[in-house]
CSV table of C-alpha atoms in Angstrom, one decimal:
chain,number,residue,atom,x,y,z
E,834,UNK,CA,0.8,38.6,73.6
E,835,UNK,CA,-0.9,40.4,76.2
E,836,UNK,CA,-4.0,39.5,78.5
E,837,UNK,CA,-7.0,38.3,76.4
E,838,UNK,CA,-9.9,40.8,76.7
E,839,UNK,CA,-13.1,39.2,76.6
E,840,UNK,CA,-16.7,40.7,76.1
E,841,UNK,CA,-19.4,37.9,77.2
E,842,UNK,CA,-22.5,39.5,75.6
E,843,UNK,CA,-25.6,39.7,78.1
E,844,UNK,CA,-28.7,41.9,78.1
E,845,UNK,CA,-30.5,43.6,81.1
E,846,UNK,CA,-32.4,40.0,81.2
E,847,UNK,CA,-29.6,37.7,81.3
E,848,UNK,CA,-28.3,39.2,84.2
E,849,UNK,CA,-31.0,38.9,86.2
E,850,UNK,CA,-31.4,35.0,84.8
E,851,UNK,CA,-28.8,33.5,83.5
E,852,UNK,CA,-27.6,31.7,85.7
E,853,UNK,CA,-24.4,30.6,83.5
E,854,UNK,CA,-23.6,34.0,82.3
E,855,UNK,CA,-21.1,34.4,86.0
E,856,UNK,CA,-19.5,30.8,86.0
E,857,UNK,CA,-18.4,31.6,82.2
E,858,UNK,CA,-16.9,34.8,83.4
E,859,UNK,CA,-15.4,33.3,86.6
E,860,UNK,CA,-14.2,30.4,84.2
E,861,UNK,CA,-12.5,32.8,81.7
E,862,UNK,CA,-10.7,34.8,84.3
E,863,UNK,CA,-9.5,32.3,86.2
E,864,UNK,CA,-7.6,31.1,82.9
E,865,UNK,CA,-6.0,34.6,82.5
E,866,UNK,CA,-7.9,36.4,80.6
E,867,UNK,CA,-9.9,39.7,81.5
E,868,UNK,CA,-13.4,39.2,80.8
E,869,UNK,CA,-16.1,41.0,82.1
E,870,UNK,CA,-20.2,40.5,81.0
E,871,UNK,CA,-21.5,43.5,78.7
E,872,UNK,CA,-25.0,44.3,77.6
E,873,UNK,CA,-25.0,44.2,73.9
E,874,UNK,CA,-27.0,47.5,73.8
E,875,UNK,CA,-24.6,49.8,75.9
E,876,UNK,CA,-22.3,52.1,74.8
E,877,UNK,CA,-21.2,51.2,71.4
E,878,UNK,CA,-17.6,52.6,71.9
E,879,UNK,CA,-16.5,50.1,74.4
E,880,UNK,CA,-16.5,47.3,71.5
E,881,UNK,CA,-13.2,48.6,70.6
E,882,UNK,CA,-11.6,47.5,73.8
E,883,UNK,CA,-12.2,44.0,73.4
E,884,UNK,CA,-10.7,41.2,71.5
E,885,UNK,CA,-13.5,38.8,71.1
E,886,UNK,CA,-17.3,39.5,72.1
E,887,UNK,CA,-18.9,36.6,72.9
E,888,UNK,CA,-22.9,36.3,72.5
E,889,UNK,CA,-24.5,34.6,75.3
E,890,UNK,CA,-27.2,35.2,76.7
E,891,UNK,CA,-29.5,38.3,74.4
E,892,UNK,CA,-32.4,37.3,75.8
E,893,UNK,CA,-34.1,40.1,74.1
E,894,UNK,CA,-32.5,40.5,70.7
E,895,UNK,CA,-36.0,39.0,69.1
E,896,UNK,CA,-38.2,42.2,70.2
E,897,UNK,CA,-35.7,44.5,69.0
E,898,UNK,CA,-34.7,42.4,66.1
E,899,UNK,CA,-33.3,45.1,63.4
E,900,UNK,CA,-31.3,46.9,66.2
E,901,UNK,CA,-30.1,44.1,67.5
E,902,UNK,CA,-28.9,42.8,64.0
E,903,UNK,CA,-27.2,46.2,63.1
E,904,UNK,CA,-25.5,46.0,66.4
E,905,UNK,CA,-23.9,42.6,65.4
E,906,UNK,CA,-22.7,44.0,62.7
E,907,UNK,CA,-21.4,47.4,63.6
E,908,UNK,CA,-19.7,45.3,66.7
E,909,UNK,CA,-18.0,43.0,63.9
E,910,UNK,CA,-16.2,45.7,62.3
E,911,UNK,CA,-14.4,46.5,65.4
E,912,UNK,CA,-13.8,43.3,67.4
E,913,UNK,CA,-14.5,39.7,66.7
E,914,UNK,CA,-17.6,38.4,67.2
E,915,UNK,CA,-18.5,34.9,67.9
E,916,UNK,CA,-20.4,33.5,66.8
E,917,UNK,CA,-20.2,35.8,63.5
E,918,UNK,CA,-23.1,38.4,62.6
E,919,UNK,CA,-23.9,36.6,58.9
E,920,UNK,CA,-24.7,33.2,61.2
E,921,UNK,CA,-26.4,35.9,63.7
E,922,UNK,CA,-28.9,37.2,60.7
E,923,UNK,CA,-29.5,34.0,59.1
E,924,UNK,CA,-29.9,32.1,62.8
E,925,UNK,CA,-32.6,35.4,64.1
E,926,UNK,CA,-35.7,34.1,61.7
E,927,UNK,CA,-36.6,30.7,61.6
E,928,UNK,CA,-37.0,30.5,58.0
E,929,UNK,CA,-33.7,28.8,58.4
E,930,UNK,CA,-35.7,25.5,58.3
E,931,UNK,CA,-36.0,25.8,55.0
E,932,UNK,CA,-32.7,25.8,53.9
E,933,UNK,CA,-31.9,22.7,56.3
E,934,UNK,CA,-34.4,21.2,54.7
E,935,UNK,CA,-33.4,21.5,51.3
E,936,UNK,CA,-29.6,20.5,52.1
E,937,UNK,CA,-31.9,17.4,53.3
E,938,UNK,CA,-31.5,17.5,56.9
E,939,UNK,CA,-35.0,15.7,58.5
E,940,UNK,CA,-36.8,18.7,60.0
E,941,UNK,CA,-40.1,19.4,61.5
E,942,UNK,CA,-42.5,20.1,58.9
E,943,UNK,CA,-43.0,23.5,58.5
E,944,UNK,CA,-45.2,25.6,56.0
E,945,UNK,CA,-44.8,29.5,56.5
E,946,UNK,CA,-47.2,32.5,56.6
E,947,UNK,CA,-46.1,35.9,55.3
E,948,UNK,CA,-47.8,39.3,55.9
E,949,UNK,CA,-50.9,39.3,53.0
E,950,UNK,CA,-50.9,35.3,52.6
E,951,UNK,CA,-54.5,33.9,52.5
E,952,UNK,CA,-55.1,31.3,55.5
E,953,UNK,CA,-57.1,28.6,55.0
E,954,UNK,CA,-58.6,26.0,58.1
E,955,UNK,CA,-57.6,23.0,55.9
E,956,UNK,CA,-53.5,23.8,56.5
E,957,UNK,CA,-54.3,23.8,60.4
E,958,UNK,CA,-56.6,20.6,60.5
E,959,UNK,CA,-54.0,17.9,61.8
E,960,UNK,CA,-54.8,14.5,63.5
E,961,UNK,CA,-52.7,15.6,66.5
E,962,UNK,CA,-53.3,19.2,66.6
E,963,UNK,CA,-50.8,22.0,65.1
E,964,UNK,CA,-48.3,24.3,67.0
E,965,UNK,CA,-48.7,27.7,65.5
E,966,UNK,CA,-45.4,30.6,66.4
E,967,UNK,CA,-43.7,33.3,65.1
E,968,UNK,CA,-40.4,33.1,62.8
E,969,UNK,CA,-38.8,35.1,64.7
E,970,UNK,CA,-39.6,35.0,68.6
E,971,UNK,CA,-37.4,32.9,72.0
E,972,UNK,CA,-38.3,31.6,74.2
E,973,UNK,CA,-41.6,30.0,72.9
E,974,UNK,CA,-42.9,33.3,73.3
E,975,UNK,CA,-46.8,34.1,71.2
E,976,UNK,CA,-46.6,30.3,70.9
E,977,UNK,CA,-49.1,27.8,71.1
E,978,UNK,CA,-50.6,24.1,70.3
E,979,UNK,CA,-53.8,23.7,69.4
E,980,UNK,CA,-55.8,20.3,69.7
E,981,UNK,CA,-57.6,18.4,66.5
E,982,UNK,CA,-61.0,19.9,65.6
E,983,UNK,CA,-59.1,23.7,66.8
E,984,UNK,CA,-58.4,24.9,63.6
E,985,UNK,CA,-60.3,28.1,63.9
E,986,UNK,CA,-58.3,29.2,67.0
E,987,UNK,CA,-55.1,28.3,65.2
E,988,UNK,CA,-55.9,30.1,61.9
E,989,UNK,CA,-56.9,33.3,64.2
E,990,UNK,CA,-53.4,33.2,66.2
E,991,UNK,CA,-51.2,32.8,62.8
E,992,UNK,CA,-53.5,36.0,61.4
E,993,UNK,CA,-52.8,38.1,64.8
E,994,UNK,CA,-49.4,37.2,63.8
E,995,UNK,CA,-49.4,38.7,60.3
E,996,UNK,CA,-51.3,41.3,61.2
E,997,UNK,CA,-48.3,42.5,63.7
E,998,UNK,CA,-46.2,42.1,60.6
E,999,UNK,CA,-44.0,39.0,61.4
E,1000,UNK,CA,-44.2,35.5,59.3
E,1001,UNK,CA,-46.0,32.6,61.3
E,1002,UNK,CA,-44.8,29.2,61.5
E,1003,UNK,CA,-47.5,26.3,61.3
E,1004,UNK,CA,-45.9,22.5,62.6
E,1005,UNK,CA,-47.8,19.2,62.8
E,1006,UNK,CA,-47.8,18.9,66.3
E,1007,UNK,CA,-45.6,16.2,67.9
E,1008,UNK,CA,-47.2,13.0,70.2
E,1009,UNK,CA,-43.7,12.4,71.2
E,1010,UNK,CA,-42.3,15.7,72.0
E,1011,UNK,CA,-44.2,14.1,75.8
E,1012,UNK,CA,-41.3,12.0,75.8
E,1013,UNK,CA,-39.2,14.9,76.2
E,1014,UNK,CA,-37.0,17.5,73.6
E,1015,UNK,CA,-33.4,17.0,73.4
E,1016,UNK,CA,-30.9,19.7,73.5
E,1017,UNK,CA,-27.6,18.5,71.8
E,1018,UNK,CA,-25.1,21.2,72.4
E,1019,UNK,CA,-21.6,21.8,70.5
E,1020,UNK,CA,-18.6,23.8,71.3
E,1021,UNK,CA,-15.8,24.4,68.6
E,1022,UNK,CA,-17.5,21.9,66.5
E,1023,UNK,CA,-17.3,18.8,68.9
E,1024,UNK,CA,-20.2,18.0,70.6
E,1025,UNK,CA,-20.3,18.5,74.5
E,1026,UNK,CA,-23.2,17.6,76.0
E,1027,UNK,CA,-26.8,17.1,76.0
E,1028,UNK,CA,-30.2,17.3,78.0
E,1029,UNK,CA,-33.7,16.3,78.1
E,1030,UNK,CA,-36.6,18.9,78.9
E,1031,UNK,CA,-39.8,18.4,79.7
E,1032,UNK,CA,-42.5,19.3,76.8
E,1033,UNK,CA,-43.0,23.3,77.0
E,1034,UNK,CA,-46.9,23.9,75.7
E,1035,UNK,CA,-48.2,21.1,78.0
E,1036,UNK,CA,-51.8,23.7,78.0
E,1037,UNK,CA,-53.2,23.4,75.1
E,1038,UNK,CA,-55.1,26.1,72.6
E,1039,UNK,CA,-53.4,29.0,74.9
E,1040,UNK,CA,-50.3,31.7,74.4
E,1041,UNK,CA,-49.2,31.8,77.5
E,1042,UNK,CA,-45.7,33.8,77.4
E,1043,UNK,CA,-45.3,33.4,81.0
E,1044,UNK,CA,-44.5,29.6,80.8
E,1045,UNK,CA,-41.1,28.1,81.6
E,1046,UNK,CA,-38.7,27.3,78.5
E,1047,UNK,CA,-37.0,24.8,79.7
E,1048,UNK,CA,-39.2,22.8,82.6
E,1049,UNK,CA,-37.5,19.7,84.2
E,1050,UNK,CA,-33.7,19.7,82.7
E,1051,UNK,CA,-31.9,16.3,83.1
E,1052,UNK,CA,-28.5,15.1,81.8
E,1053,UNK,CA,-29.2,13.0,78.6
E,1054,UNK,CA,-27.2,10.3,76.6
E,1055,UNK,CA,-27.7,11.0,73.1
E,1056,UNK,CA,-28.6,8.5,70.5
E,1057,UNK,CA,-26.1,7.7,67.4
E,1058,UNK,CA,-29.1,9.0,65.0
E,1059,UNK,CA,-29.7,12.0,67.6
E,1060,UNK,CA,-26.1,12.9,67.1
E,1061,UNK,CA,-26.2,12.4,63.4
E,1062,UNK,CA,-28.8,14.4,62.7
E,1063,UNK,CA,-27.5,17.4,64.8
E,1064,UNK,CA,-24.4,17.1,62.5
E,1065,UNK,CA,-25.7,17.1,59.3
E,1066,UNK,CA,-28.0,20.3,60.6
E,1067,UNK,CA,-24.9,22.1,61.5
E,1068,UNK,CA,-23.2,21.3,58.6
E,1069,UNK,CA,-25.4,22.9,56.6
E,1070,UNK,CA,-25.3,26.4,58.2
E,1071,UNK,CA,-23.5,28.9,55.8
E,1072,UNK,CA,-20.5,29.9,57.9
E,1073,UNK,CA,-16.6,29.2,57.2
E,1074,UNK,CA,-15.2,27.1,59.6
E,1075,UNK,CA,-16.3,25.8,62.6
E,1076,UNK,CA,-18.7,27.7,65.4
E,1077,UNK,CA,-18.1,28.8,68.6
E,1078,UNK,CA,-21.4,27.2,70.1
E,1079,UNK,CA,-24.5,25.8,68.8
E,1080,UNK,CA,-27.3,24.2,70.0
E,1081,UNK,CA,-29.5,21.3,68.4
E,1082,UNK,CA,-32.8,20.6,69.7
E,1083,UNK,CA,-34.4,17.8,68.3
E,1084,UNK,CA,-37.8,15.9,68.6
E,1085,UNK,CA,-38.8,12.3,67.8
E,1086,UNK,CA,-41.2,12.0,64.7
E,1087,UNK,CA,-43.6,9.2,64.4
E,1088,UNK,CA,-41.2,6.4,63.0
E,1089,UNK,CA,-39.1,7.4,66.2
E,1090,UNK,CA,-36.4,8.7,64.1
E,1091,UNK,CA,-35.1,12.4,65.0
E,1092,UNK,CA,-36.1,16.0,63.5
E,1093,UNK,CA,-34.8,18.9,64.2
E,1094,UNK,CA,-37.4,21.5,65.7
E,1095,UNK,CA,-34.5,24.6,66.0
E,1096,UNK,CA,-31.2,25.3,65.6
E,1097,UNK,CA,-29.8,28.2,68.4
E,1098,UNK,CA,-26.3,29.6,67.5
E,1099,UNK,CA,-27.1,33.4,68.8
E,1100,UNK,CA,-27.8,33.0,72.3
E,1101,UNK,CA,-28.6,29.6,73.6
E,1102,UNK,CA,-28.8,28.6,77.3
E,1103,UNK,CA,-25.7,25.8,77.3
E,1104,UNK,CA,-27.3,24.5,80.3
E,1105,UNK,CA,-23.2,24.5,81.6
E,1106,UNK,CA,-24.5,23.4,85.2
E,1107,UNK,CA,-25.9,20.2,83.8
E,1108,UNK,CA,-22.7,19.1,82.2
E,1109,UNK,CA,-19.6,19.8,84.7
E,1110,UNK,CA,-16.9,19.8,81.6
E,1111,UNK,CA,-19.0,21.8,79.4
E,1112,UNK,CA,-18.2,25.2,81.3
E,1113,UNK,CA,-14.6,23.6,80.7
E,1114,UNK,CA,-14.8,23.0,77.1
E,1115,UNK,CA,-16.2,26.5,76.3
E,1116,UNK,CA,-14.3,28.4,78.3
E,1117,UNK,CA,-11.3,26.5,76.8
E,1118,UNK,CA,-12.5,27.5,72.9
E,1119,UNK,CA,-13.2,30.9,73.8
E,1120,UNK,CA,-9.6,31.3,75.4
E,1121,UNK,CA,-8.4,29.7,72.1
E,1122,UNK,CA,-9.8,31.4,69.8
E,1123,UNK,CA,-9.3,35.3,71.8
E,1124,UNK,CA,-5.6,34.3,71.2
E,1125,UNK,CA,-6.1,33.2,67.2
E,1126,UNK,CA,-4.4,35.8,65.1
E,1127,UNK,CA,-7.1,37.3,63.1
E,1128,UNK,CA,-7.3,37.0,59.6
């Protein structure tokens, strides 16, 4: 078998941020293979030239959603793509909740807002305030919390929402989340490591899409029930075999116990700096599976 030709997926965005996207490359390479980072919206031809594609960092698959998705799948037909483009489409919208839900996997409660629905104050009148986003969106972007006794501002984000066309999400918001949101991430279906942010929408009753995603990053020790619960959420994604990545990031709920507030398997940050074997371990499964015979 020859050299192992790797496409680590980027955007115009990611190359400017992410800050992992080069130490996965670097990683790869200095394993053998020849990998190089590619914006998923280039020239579609070069696909062919690859053995795997590897979707990192897309950081702006979510405002150009159905290209984005037709990409995934155009790019599957020529190369393999990791992680696959039915996890891709079912991962993009976060009506995925729902079906975690119903395979019984604790989850934020969510109710969801389509295009035409009737809004009433009532569903956004919470003791602790509501947290109103988009189904589809990264990065917490046209998100916001809104206080107790703010129902009106919520109802009127969630109906600028549907009047741009796109589903809103309404959540209970979460005391706890001050404590800190954990990111439990996987490679190859083993989990790798984890971290603890800082709460994102520490000002309340304002979208402000110039906030930081992930403010105050620390290493972090999951829990046993942390671990179980990010288990059982990706076990119930529809995919054959195991992924490539995933992230769980999970929330405490009044009673302390764990809930899942998303599930990221299209373009994650891994947060590989905070963890020094997790570049290791993904650079490892993507090696491994660029030299799997396909099927």
């Amino acid at each position: 078998m020859g050299t192992a030709r790797i496409a680590v997926v980027t955007s115009e965005v990611g190359v400017a941020y992410d800050a992992d996207l080069p130490l996965i490359v670097d990683a790869l390479r200095a394993g053998g293979a020849a990998a190089e980072a590619v914006p998923w919206d280039t020239d579609p031809g070069v696909w062919e030239r690859f053995d795997l594609a590897v979707v990192r960092s897309t950081w702006d698959y979510a405002e150009r959603l159905d290209e984005f998705l037709a990409w995934a799948d155009a790019t599957a037909r020529v190369t393999r793509l990791w992680n696959p483009a039915p996890v891709v489409r079912w991962n993009s919208d976060k009506r995925y909740l729902r079906d975690l839900g119903a395979r019984g996997v604790p989850v934020v409660p969510t109710r969801f807002a389509e295009p035409g629905d009737p809004l009433h104050e009532a569903d956004f009148d919470r003791p602790d305030g509501v947290v109103v986003k988009p189904a589809v969106s990264a990065g917490a972007r046209d998100t916001a919390r809104y206080e107790a006794g703010r129902a009106a501002d919520a109802v009127r984000h969630a109906r600028m929402l549907l009047d741009q066309g796109r589903t809103a999400m309404v959540q209970p918001y979460l005391p706890l989340v001050a404590e800190g949101e954990r990111a439990l991430v996987f490679v190859a279906g083993a989990f790798s490591h984890a971290i603890r942010k800082g709460p994102v929408l520490t000002e309340p009753n304002t979208i402000d899409n110039d906030r930081v995603a992930h403010p105050g990053v620390t290493a972090y020790h999951p829990t046993e029930a942390e671990l179980r619960t990010a288990r059982a959420a990706l076990a119930a994604v529809p995919a054959a075999g195991e992924l490539l990545f995933a992230r769980v990031d999970l929330a405490l709920g009044a009673d302390r116990e764990p809930l899942v507030m998303e599930l990221e398997l299209i373009e994650p940050n891994l947060f590989l700096q905070a963890d020094p074997q997790g570049l290791r371990r993904l650079a490892d499964a993507v090696a491994a599976e660029s030299r799997r015979t396909p099927v």
